[in-house]
XYZ file of C-alpha atoms in Angstrom:
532
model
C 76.415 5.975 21.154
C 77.586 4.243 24.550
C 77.658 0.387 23.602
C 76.442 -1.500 26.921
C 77.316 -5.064 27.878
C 75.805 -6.467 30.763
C 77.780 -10.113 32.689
C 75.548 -12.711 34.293
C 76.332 -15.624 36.233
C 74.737 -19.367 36.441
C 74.836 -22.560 38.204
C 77.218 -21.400 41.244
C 78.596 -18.555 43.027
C 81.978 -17.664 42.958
C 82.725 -18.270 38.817
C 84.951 -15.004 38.566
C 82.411 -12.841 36.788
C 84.396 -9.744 38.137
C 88.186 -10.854 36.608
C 86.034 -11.769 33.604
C 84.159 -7.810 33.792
C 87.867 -6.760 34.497
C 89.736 -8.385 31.987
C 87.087 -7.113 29.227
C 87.369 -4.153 30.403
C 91.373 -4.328 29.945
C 90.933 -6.088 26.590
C 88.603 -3.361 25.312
C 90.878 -0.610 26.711
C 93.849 -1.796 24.991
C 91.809 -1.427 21.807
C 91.981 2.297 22.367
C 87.685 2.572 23.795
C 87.046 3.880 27.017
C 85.553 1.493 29.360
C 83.197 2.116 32.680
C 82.745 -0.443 35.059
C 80.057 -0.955 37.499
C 78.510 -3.773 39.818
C 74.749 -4.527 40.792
C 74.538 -6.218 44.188
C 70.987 -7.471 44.665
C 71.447 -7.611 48.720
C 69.253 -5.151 50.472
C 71.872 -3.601 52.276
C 72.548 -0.043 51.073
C 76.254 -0.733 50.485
C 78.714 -3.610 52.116
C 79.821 -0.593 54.525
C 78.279 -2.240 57.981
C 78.869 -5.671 56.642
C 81.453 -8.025 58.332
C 83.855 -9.127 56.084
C 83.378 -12.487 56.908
C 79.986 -11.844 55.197
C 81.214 -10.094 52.118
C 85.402 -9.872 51.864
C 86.480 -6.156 51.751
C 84.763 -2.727 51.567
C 86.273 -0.794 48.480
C 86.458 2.809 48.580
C 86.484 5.133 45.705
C 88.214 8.369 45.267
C 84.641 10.202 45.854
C 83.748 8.200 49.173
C 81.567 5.168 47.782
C 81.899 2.284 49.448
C 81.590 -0.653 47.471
C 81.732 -4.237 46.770
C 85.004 -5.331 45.880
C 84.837 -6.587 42.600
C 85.640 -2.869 41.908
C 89.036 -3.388 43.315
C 89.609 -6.109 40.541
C 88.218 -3.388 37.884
C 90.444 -0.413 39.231
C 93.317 -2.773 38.829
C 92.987 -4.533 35.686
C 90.937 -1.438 33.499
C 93.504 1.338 35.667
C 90.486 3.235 35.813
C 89.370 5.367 38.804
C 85.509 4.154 39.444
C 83.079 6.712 41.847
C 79.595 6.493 43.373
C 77.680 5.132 40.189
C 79.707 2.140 39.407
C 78.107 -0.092 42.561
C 74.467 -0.170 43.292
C 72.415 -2.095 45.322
C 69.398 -3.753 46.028
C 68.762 -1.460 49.566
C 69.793 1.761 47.291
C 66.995 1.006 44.934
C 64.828 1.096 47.516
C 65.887 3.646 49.566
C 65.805 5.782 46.679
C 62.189 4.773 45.381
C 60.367 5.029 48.855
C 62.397 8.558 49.356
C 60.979 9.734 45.860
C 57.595 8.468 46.756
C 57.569 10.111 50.421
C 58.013 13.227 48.428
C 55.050 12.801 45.533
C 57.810 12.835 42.728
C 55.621 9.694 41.557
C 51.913 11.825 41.691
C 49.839 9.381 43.043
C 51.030 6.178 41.094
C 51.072 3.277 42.768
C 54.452 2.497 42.914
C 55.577 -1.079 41.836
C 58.552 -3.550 40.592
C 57.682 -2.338 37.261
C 58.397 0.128 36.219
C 59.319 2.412 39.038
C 62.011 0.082 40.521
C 63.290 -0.657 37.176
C 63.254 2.658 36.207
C 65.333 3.402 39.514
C 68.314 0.799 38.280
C 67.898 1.828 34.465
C 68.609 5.222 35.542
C 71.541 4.484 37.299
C 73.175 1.963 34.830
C 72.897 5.057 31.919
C 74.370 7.438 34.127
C 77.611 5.683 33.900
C 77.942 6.462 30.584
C 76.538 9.913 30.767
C 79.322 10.699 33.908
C 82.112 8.969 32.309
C 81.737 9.500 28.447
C 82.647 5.486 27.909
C 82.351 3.952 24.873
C 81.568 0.900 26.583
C 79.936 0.283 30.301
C 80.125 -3.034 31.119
C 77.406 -3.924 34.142
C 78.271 -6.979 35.992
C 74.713 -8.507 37.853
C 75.618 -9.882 41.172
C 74.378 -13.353 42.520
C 73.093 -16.324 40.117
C 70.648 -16.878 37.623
C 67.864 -17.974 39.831
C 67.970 -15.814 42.746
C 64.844 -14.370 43.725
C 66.439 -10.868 44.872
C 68.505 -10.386 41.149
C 64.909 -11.035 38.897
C 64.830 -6.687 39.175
C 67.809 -6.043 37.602
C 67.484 -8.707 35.146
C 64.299 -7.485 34.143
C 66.025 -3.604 34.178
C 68.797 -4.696 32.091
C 66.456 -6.566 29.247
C 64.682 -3.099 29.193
C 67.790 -1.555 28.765
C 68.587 -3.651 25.717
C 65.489 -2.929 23.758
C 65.757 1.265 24.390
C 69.633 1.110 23.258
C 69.376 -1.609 20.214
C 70.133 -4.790 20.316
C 72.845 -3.639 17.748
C 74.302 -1.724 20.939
C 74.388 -3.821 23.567
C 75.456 -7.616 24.982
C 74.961 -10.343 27.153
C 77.618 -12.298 28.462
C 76.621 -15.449 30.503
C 79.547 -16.861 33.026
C 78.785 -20.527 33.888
C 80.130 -23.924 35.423
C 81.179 -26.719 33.590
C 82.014 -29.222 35.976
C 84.440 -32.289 35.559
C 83.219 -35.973 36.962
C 85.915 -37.771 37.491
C 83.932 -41.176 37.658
C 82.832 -40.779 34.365
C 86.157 -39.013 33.177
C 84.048 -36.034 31.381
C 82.983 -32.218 31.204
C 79.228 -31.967 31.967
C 77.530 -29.289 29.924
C 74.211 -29.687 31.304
C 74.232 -26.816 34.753
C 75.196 -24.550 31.417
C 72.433 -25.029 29.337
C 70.014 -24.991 32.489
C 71.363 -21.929 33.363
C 70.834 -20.701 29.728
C 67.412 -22.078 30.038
C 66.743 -19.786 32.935
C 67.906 -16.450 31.863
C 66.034 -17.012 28.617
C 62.777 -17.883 30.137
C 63.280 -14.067 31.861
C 63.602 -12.935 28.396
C 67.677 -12.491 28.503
C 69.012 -14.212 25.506
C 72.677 -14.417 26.111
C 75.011 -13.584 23.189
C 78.297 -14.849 24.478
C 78.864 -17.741 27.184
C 82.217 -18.125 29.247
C 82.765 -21.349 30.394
C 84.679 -21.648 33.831
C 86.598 -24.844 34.321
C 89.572 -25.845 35.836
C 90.967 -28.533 32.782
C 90.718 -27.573 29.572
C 87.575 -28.562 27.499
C 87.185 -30.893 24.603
C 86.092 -29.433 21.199
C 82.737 -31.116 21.465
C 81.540 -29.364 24.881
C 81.627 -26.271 22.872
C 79.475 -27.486 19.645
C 76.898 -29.188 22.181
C 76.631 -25.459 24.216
C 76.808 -23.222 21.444
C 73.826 -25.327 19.440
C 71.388 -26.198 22.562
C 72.349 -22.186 24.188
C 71.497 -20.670 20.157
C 74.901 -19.025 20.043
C 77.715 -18.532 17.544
C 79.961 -21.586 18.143
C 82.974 -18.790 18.256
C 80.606 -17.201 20.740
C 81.753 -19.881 23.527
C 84.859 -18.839 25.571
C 87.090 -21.101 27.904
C 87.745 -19.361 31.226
C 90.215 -22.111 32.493
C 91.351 -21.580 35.910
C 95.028 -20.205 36.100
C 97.778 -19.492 39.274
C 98.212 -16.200 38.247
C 94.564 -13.983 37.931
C 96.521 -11.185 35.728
C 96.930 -14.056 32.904
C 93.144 -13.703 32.405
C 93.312 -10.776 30.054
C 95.952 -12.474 27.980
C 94.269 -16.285 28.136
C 90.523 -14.821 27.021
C 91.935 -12.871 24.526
C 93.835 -15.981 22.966
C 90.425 -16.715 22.644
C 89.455 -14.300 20.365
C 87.236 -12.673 23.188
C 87.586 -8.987 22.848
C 87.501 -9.589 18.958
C 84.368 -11.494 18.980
C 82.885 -8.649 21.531
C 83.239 -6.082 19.577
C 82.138 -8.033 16.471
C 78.958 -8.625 18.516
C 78.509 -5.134 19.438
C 79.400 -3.599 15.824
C 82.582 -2.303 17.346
C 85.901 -1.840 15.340
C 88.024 -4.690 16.192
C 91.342 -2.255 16.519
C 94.407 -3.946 17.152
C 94.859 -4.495 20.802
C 98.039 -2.917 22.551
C 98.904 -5.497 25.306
C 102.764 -5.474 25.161
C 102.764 -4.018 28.882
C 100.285 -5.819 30.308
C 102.355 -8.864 28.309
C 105.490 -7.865 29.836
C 104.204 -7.652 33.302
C 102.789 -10.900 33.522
C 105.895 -12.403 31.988
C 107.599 -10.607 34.612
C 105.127 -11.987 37.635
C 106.071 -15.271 36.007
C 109.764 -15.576 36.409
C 111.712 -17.352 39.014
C 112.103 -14.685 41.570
C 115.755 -14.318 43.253
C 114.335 -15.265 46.893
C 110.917 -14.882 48.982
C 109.901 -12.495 51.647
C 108.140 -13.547 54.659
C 105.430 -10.943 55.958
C 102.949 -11.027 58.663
C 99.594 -10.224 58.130
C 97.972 -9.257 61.328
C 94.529 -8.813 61.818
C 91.275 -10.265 63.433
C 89.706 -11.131 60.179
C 92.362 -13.439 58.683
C 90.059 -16.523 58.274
C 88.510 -15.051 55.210
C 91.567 -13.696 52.877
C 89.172 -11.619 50.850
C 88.645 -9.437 53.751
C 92.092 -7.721 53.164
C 92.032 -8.725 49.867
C 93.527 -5.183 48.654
C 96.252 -5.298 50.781
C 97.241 -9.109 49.753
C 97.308 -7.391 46.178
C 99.323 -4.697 46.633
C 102.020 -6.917 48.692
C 102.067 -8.895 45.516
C 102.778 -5.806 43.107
C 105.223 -4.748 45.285
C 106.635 -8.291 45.209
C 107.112 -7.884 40.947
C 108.877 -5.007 41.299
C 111.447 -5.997 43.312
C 111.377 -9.461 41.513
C 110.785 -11.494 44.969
C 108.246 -13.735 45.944
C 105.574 -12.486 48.599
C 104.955 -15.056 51.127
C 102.053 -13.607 53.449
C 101.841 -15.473 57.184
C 97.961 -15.009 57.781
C 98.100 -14.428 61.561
C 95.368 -14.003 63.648
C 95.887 -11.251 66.240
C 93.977 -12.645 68.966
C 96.273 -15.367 69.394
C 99.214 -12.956 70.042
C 100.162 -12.496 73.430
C 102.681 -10.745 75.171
C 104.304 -14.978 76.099
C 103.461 -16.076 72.320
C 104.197 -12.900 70.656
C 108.023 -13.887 69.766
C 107.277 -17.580 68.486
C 104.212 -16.115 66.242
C 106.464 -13.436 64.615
C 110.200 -14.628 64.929
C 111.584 -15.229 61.056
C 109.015 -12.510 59.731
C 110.537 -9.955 56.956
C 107.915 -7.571 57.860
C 105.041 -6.891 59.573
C 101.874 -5.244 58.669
C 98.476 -4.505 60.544
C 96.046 -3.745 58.390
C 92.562 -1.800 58.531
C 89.427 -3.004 61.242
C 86.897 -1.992 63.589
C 85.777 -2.987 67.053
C 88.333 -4.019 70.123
C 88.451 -7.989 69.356
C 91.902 -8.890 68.667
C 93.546 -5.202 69.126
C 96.251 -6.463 72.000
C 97.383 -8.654 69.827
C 97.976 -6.207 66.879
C 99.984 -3.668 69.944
C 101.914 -6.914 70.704
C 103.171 -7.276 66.984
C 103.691 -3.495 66.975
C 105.582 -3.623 69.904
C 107.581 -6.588 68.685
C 108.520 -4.674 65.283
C 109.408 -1.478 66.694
C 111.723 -3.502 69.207
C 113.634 -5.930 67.092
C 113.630 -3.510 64.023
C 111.480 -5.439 62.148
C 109.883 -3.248 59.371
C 106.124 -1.941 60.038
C 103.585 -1.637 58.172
C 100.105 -0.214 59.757
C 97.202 1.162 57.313
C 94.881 3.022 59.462
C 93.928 0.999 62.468
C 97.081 0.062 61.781
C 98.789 3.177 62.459
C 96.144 4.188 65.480
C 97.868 0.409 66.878
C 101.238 1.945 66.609
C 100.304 5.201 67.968
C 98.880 3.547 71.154
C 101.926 0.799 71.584
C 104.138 3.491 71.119
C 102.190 6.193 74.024
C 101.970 3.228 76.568
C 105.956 1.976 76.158
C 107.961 4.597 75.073
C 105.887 7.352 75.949
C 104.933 5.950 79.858
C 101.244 6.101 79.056
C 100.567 3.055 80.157
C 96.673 2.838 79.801
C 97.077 4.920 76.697
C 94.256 3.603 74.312
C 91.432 4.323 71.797
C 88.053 6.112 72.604
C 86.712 3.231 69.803
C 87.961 -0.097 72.404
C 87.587 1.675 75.785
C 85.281 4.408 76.385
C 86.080 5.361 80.106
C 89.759 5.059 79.344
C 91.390 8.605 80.759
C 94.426 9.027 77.979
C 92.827 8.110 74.790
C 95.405 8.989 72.299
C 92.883 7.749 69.382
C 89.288 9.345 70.109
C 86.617 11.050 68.120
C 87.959 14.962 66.800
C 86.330 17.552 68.414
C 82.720 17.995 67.247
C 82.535 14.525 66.852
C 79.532 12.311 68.427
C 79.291 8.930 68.819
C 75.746 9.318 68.933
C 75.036 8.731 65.170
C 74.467 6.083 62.338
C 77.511 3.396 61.532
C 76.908 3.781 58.105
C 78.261 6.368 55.770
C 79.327 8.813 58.552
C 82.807 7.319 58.434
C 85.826 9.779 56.879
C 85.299 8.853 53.436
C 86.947 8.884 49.561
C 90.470 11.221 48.816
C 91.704 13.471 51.287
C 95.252 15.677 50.621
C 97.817 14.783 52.878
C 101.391 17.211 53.333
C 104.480 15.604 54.231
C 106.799 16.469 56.353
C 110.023 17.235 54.651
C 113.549 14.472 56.087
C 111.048 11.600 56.458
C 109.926 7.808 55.266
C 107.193 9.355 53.582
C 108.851 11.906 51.457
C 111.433 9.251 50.482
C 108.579 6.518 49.263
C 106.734 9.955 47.828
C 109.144 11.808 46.604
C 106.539 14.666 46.825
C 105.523 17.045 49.458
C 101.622 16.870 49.021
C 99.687 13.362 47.749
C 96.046 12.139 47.938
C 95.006 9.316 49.795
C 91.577 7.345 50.092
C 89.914 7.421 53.672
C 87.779 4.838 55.514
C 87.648 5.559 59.450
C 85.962 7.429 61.873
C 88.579 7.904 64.765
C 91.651 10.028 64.928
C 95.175 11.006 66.624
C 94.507 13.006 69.448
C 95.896 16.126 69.200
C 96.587 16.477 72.926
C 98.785 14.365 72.813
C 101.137 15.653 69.892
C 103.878 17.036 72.175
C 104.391 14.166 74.358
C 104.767 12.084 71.590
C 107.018 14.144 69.588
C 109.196 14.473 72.205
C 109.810 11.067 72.719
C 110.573 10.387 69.331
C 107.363 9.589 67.285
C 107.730 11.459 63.563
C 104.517 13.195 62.989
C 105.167 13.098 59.023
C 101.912 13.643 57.139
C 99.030 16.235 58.068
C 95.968 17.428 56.397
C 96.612 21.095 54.921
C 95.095 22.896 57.711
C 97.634 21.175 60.192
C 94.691 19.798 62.226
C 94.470 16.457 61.159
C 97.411 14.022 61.621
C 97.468 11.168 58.800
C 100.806 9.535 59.127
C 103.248 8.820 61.754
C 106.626 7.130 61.685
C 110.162 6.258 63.262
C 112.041 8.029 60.625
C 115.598 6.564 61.490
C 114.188 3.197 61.123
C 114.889 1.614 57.662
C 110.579 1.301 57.847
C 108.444 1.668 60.513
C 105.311 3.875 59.057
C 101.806 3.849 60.284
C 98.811 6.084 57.624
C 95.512 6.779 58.752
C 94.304 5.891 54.851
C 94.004 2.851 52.604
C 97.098 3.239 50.516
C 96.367 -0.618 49.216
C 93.107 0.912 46.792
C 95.600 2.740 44.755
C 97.785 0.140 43.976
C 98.408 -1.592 40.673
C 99.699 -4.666 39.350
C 101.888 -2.347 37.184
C 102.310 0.386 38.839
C 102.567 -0.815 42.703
C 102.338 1.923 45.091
C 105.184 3.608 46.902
C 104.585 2.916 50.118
C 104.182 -0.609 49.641
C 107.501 -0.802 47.154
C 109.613 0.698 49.768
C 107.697 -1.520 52.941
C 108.788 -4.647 50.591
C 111.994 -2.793 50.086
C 112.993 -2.800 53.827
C 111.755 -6.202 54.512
C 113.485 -8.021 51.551
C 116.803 -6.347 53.005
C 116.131 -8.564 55.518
């Protein structure tokens, strides 16, 4: 039977309930059981996908088109698991879901309520993890805190959960503050057991408590939690703070955490494999031989989560070529055609990574502009690319108000617009091009050299395209047209091929990368810029 463990957080925001979800989920992996992930974000949006990042960091995107929060980034990466549409679920979903059932009599008159309709609604999605996946383990990580009105459904879903499986088959984990005063020179374990308090009085009695701190704890913090919280005292876990978030696996699990989990659970405590995952942090740890500079351009650089895949995928490139990965955070509207060379002078590399709207998007065709003419390698994920594409029409190509349908709708050459069939005219959310797409490359090129294949699979997240009218002129003035879709209408990658890297993809190669495995495009972007 699938064992279920659902991860709760107290006192503050922000404890690292999804590194602890993730590095569970690695732990139990390496044990030989298979592990499904999955978030519950109590907002009432239906998923982050019209959010600003400044509001919520990144949009993850699955291979089957969900877009999600992106704690599922950190559980891709760690577990090396592909997650879909079931592991993210919201508080608008719920909703949108219920009323739609109810609109069409599914509930026969009831009047339909929290309980147990709503609950129902989440219960049925948190089993169907298991069912889709065949885990042995889900583990279900409850967004917010302990307190929140908007997270008291899924609370309440998740207790019900417990009693229908057997206690004997599923687990609480409870991820809380302990804060150090420096004026009395001591750990303060009372936000835990208020926390504790909390959950309990919604009838959640947590079975294991991770402590988050950022000095190590004294023995007695962990007696004084584990006896007012009614826990095993091996049942409290130190979560201290570390430089290096891939050391979490290997820190918890010094702490017997896996072990004691599947103790809890009535799991075989198999020995756990970690040598690679070992090795690979040992190897992230090591002096590196020198450090790369690269420019991160975009327009939502004050909030580092926002392009928090493509930060991580820099790094893995950066431990496998054993150099350091020093990103310049640089905000594109401050690039101008006068400031351009003092912004991006002494950069290894540049890349422009994904966004919507037209704030900050001369700045990102200045930085193109400045790459492609001091032979600086380039980097541009899907607006990214569509940037090079239109810096590369207006000044090599002479199309000098060549620009996007998406930044200037009466513009007459729009070398990025809308496909044809195509409307403008519809909802921003979920009509975007969405999940894994096949891509064929174009034999001689950048891409078949990173590749070293002929066809891949790439995950999508835009809504505007090359312009296919356009595909001569361009060609002919040197532009590499090196990936299309199968059919030969779509084009999804376009480079200077005698350049050592200047590559532009219309898809998010950054969701594919891991910390041991990076992914080729970024290895050989890091490749050409270390060169440097």
């Amino acid at each position: 039977m699938t064992k279920y463990i659902f991860v709760t957080g107290g006192v503050v925001s922000g404890l690292g309930k999804g590194i602890t979800v993730a590095s569970l989920g690695r732990l139990l992996k390496a044990r030989g059981y298979k592990v499904a992930a999955q978030k519950l974000d109590p907002y009432i949006n239906v998923d982050p996908g019209t959010m600003s990042p400044y509001q919520h960091g990144e949009v993850y995107v699955t291979e089957d088109g969900a877009e999600t929060d992106l704690d599922l980034g950190h559980y891709e990466r760690f577990i090396d698991e592909n997650l879909n549409k079931y592991s993210n679920l919201t508080t608008g979903k719920v909703y949108w879901n219920v009323l739609n059932k109810e609109r069409r009599g599914e509930y026969l008159g009831s009047t339909v309520q929290v309980i147990p309709h709503v609950t129902d609604e989440i219960k049925a999605f948190v089993y169907s993890v298991g069912k889709k996946t065949g885990a042995d383990v889900v583990i279900t990580e409850i967004g917010g805190t302990i307190g929140d009105i908007e997270s008291q459904p899924f609370i309440e879903a998740v207790r019900q959960i417990s009693l229908e499986v057997g206690r004997e088959n599923s687990l609480f984990i409870h991820v809380t503050l302990v804060p150090y005063l420096h004026g009395s020179e001591e750990h303060k374990s009372k936000p835990t057991q208020h926390s504790v308090k909390e959950l309990q009085g919604m009838g959640v009695h947590p079975n294991i408590i991770v402590l988050r701190c950022d000095e190590p704890l004294e023995e007695s913090i962990f007696r004084k939690i584990a006896m007012f919280c009614n826990v095993k005292p091996d049942c409290v876990i130190e979560n201290i703070t570390l430089p290096n978030l891939y050391e979490a696996p290997l820190m918890l699990e010094k702490a017997s955490f896996s072990e004691v989990v599947c103790r809890e659970l009535g799991l075989e405590a198999r020995k756990a494999d970690l040598g690679e995952w070992t090795e690979m942090v040992d190897r992230i740890n090591k002096a590196r031989s020198h450090c790369v500079e690269i420019g991160l351009v975009g327009k939502y650089v004050a909030l580092h989560d926002a392009y928090l895949s493509v930060a991580e995928a820099l790094h893995h490139a950066g431990y496998y070529h054993n150099v350091h990965i020093n990103i310049h955070w640089i905000d594109s509207e401050e690039i101008t055609a006068e400031t351009a060379a003092d912004m991006l002078s002494g950069l290894d590399g540049i890349i422009v990574p994904g966004g919507f709207g037209s704030r900050g998007i001369e700045g990102m065709i200045q930085a193109a502009k400045y790459a492609r003419e001091n032979n600086v390698p380039y980097f541009g994920i899907c607006l990214g690319m569509q940037i090079a594409v239109i810096e590369y029409a207006r000044n090599v190509a002479g199309i000098s108000d060549a620009n996007s349908g998406e930044f200037d709708e009466q513009c007459e050459n729009k070398v990025i617009d809308f496909m044809p069939g195509q409307s403008e005219d519809i909802d921003k959310g979920g009509t975007l091009r969405l999940g894994a797409y096949p891509c064929d490359i174009r034999p001689g090129t950048t891409m078949e050299r990173c590749y070293n294949e002929r066809t891949i699979s790439e995950r999508h997240r835009h809504r505007y395209e090359f312009n296919n009218d356009y595909r001569e002129k361009l060609q002919e003035c040197g532009l590499t047209l090196s990936g299309l879709s199968p059919d030969g209408v779509l084009v999804e990658t376009v480079e200077l091929t005698e350049r050592p890297f200047f590559v532009g993809v219309q898809y998010h190669p950054e969701f594919k990368s891991r910390p041991n495995r990076v992914h080729p495009l970024f290895r050989e972007f890091i490749a050409a810029a270390s060169k440097r």
